PDB file of C-alpha atoms in Angstrom:
ATOM      1  CA  MET A   2       3.426  71.897 -35.461  1.00 80.00           C
ATOM      2  CA  ALA A   3       6.750  71.003 -36.292  1.00 86.00           C
ATOM      3  CA  THR A   4       7.812  68.895 -38.590  1.00 94.00           C
ATOM      4  CA  SER A   5      10.125  66.110 -38.303  1.00 94.00           C
ATOM      5  CA  LYS A   6      12.733  67.888 -40.506  1.00 96.00           C
ATOM      6  CA  THR A   7      12.298  71.345 -37.449  1.00 96.00           C
ATOM      7  CA  TRP A   8      12.548  69.025 -34.856  1.00 97.00           C
ATOM      8  CA  ARG A   9      15.833  67.232 -35.945  1.00 97.00           C
ATOM      9  CA  ALA A  10      17.113  70.783 -36.414  1.00 97.00           C
ATOM     10  CA  ARG A  11      16.445  72.190 -33.377  1.00 96.00           C
ATOM     11  CA  ILE A  12      17.691  68.749 -31.259  1.00 97.00           C
ATOM     12  CA  ARG A  13      20.847  68.643 -33.741  1.00 96.00           C
ATOM     13  CA  LYS A  14      21.391  72.182 -32.360  1.00 95.00           C
ATOM     14  CA  ALA A  15      20.891  71.679 -28.629  1.00 95.00           C
ATOM     15  CA  CYS A  16      23.378  68.647 -29.067  1.00 94.00           C
ATOM     16  CA  LYS A  17      25.978  71.153 -30.355  1.00 94.00           C
ATOM     17  CA  ASP A  18      25.242  73.962 -27.318  1.00 92.00           C
ATOM     18  CA  ALA A  19      25.765  71.229 -24.661  1.00 91.00           C
ATOM     19  CA  GLY A  20      28.440  69.832 -26.163  1.00 90.00           C
ATOM     20  CA  THR A  21      27.358  66.429 -26.238  1.00 91.00           C
ATOM     21  CA  TYR A  22      26.772  66.040 -30.433  1.00 93.00           C
ATOM     22  CA  ARG A  23      28.296  63.254 -32.281  1.00 91.00           C
ATOM     23  CA  ASP A  24      27.412  62.106 -35.613  1.00 93.00           C
ATOM     24  CA  TYR A  25      26.641  58.616 -34.309  1.00 92.00           C
ATOM     25  CA  PHE A  26      23.338  60.332 -32.606  1.00 94.00           C
ATOM     26  CA  GLU A  27      21.457  60.949 -36.254  1.00 96.00           C
ATOM     27  CA  HIS A  28      19.647  57.839 -35.446  1.00 97.00           C
ATOM     28  CA  ALA A  29      18.929  58.715 -32.000  1.00 97.00           C
ATOM     29  CA  ILE A  30      17.770  62.499 -32.894  1.00 97.00           C
ATOM     30  CA  ALA A  31      16.099  61.343 -36.082  1.00 97.00           C
ATOM     31  CA  THR A  32      13.917  59.042 -33.599  1.00 97.00           C
ATOM     32  CA  LEU A  33      13.219  61.311 -31.197  1.00 97.00           C
ATOM     33  CA  ALA A  34      12.401  64.670 -33.752  1.00 97.00           C
ATOM     34  CA  GLU A  35       9.554  61.441 -34.992  1.00 97.00           C
ATOM     35  CA  ILE A  36       8.542  61.359 -31.657  1.00 98.00           C
ATOM     36  CA  MET A  37       8.114  65.050 -30.943  1.00 97.00           C
ATOM     37  CA  GLU A  38       6.117  65.500 -34.365  1.00 97.00           C
ATOM     38  CA  ARG A  39       3.965  62.614 -32.700  1.00 97.00           C
ATOM     39  CA  ARG A  40       3.724  64.320 -29.593  1.00 97.00           C
ATOM     40  CA  ASP A  41       2.636  67.658 -31.269  1.00 97.00           C
ATOM     41  CA  SER A  42       0.504  66.110 -33.403  1.00 97.00           C
ATOM     42  CA  ALA A  43      -1.931  64.592 -30.277  1.00 97.00           C
ATOM     43  CA  LEU A  44      -1.856  67.873 -28.466  1.00 96.00           C
ATOM     44  CA  GLU A  45      -2.860  69.380 -31.666  1.00 96.00           C
ATOM     45  CA  GLN A  46      -5.836  67.071 -32.207  1.00 96.00           C
ATOM     46  CA  TYR A  47      -6.334  67.157 -28.623  1.00 95.00           C
ATOM     47  CA  ALA A  48      -7.067  71.486 -28.677  1.00 95.00           C
ATOM     48  CA  LYS A  49      -9.487  70.690 -31.450  1.00 94.00           C
ATOM     49  CA  SER A  50     -11.210  68.301 -29.451  1.00 90.00           C
ATOM     50  CA  GLY A  51     -12.018  70.918 -27.411  1.00 91.00           C
ATOM     51  CA  GLY A  52      -8.920  70.638 -24.876  1.00 91.00           C
ATOM     52  CA  LYS A  53     -10.921  68.180 -22.367  1.00 92.00           C
ATOM     53  CA  PRO A  54      -9.169  65.738 -20.417  1.00 93.00           C
ATOM     54  CA  VAL A  55     -12.235  63.380 -19.858  1.00 93.00           C
ATOM     55  CA  ILE A  56     -14.414  62.001 -22.481  1.00 91.00           C
ATOM     56  CA  ALA A  57     -17.098  60.693 -21.525  1.00 90.00           C
ATOM     57  CA  HIS A  58     -17.679  56.733 -23.270  1.00 89.00           C
ATOM     58  CA  THR A  59     -20.267  54.568 -24.138  1.00 91.00           C
ATOM     59  CA  ASN A  60     -19.101  50.602 -24.209  1.00 90.00           C
ATOM     60  CA  LYS A  61     -20.474  47.643 -26.005  1.00 92.00           C
ATOM     61  CA  ALA A  62     -22.600  47.385 -23.256  1.00 92.00           C
ATOM     62  CA  GLY A  63     -24.287  50.373 -23.305  1.00 92.00           C
ATOM     63  CA  ALA A  64     -23.176  52.084 -20.215  1.00 93.00           C
ATOM     64  CA  THR A  65     -21.604  55.561 -20.516  1.00 92.00           C
ATOM     65  CA  ASN A  66     -18.300  56.088 -18.023  1.00 93.00           C
ATOM     66  CA  LEU A  67     -15.973  58.731 -18.012  1.00 93.00           C
ATOM     67  CA  GLU A  68     -11.861  58.084 -19.545  1.00 93.00           C
ATOM     68  CA  ARG A  69      -9.116  59.660 -19.781  1.00 93.00           C
ATOM     69  CA  ASN A  70      -8.908  61.209 -23.457  1.00 94.00           C
ATOM     70  CA  PRO A  71      -6.448  58.963 -25.438  1.00 94.00           C
ATOM     71  CA  THR A  72      -5.085  61.600 -27.178  1.00 95.00           C
ATOM     72  CA  LEU A  73      -3.172  63.003 -24.441  1.00 95.00           C
ATOM     73  CA  LEU A  74      -2.837  59.099 -23.540  1.00 96.00           C
ATOM     74  CA  VAL A  75      -0.842  59.428 -26.880  1.00 96.00           C
ATOM     75  CA  ALA A  76       0.332  62.543 -26.035  1.00 96.00           C
ATOM     76  CA  ALA A  77       1.869  61.681 -22.292  1.00 96.00           C
ATOM     77  CA  ASP A  78       2.845  58.276 -23.495  1.00 97.00           C
ATOM     78  CA  CYS A  79       5.214  60.386 -26.548  1.00 97.00           C
ATOM     79  CA  GLU A  80       6.929  62.908 -24.159  1.00 97.00           C
ATOM     80  CA  LYS A  81       7.701  59.831 -21.063  1.00 97.00           C
ATOM     81  CA  THR A  82       9.676  57.852 -24.198  1.00 97.00           C
ATOM     82  CA  ALA A  83      11.257  61.395 -25.567  1.00 97.00           C
ATOM     83  CA  LEU A  84      12.315  62.364 -22.113  1.00 96.00           C
ATOM     84  CA  GLN A  85      14.758  58.331 -21.847  1.00 96.00           C
ATOM     85  CA  TYR A  86      15.906  60.021 -25.631  1.00 96.00           C
ATOM     86  CA  TRP A  87      16.909  64.062 -24.171  1.00 96.00           C
ATOM     87  CA  ARG A  88      18.507  61.834 -20.914  1.00 95.00           C
ATOM     88  CA  ASP A  89      20.858  59.792 -23.095  1.00 94.00           C
ATOM     89  CA  LEU A  90      21.928  62.481 -25.666  1.00 95.00           C
ATOM     90  CA  GLY A  91      22.624  64.828 -22.753  1.00 93.00           C
ATOM     91  CA  LEU A  92      19.976  67.327 -22.714  1.00 93.00           C
ATOM     92  CA  THR A  93      18.734  66.558 -19.313  1.00 92.00           C
ATOM     93  CA  PRO A  94      21.067  67.839 -16.210  1.00 90.00           C
ATOM     94  CA  ALA A  95      21.185  64.252 -15.727  1.00 89.00           C
ATOM     95  CA  GLY A  96      22.013  63.281 -18.725  1.00 90.00           C
ATOM     96  CA  LEU A  97      24.235  66.175 -19.075  1.00 89.00           C
ATOM     97  CA  LYS A  98      25.691  64.495 -15.997  1.00 88.00           C
ATOM     98  CA  ARG A  99      25.921  61.364 -17.061  1.00 86.00           C
ATOM     99  CA  ILE A 100      28.152  62.611 -20.247  1.00 82.00           C
ATOM    100  CA  ASP A 101      30.771  64.425 -18.557  1.00 78.00           C
ATOM    101  CA  GLU A 102      30.994  61.625 -15.618  1.00 76.00           C
ATOM    102  CA  GLU A 103      31.453  59.329 -18.900  1.00 69.00           C
ATOM    103  CA  SER A 104      34.121  61.268 -20.708  1.00 63.00           C
ATOM    104  CA  MET A 105      35.740  62.620 -17.416  1.00 54.00           C
ATOM    105  CA  LYS A 106      36.782  58.308 -16.505  1.00 61.00           C
ATOM    106  CA  GLU A 107      37.994  57.556 -20.091  1.00 53.00           C
ATOM    107  CA  LYS A 108      40.487  60.230 -19.876  1.00 51.00           C
ATOM    108  CA  ARG A 109      41.577  58.975 -16.195  1.00 49.00           C
ATOM    109  CA  ALA A 110      41.553  55.660 -17.641  1.00 50.00           C
ATOM    110  CA  GLY A 111      43.745  57.175 -20.664  1.00 57.00           C
ATOM    111  CA  PHE A 112      46.413  58.781 -18.265  1.00 59.00           C
ATOM    112  CA  GLY A 113      46.680  56.159 -15.846  1.00 62.00           C
ATOM    113  CA  ASP A 114      47.206  53.797 -18.681  1.00 63.00           C
ATOM    114  CA  LEU A 115      50.629  56.430 -20.331  1.00 56.00           C
ATOM    115  CA  ILE A 116      51.446  56.833 -16.482  1.00 58.00           C
ATOM    116  CA  ASN A 117      51.913  52.443 -16.538  1.00 63.00           C
ATOM    117  CA  GLU A 118      53.284  52.947 -19.711  1.00 61.00           C
ATOM    118  CA  LEU A 119      56.125  55.134 -18.725  1.00 64.00           C
ATOM    119  CA  LEU A 120      56.690  53.764 -15.824  1.00 67.00           C
ATOM    120  CA  GLY A 121      56.567  49.773 -16.638  1.00 57.00           C
TER     121      GLY A 121
END
């Protein structure tokens, strides 16, 4: 299982490889690393418990019902939350496209301002 520190290094490298890394992303990278460590831990517990997606649960009344494995739910929740961070860091196709478009808009606005200054 990868530690938070290992995940931080992986995420930072992925950002640098994608060209989206900024120093001010460090807090988001650290948070994503902790989420990924939690997900890995949940998946490890899931595997140790037999890897059953559905388990029997006995409620207060004594009835036994089938329910989704709680460790699998934790892992799925972590993945859902992590996807938002991956996207915000530009590490998904949609996230990278959004970052690139925002960068292009900023450049165009700067160029337009320059032209206005020259003509104005």
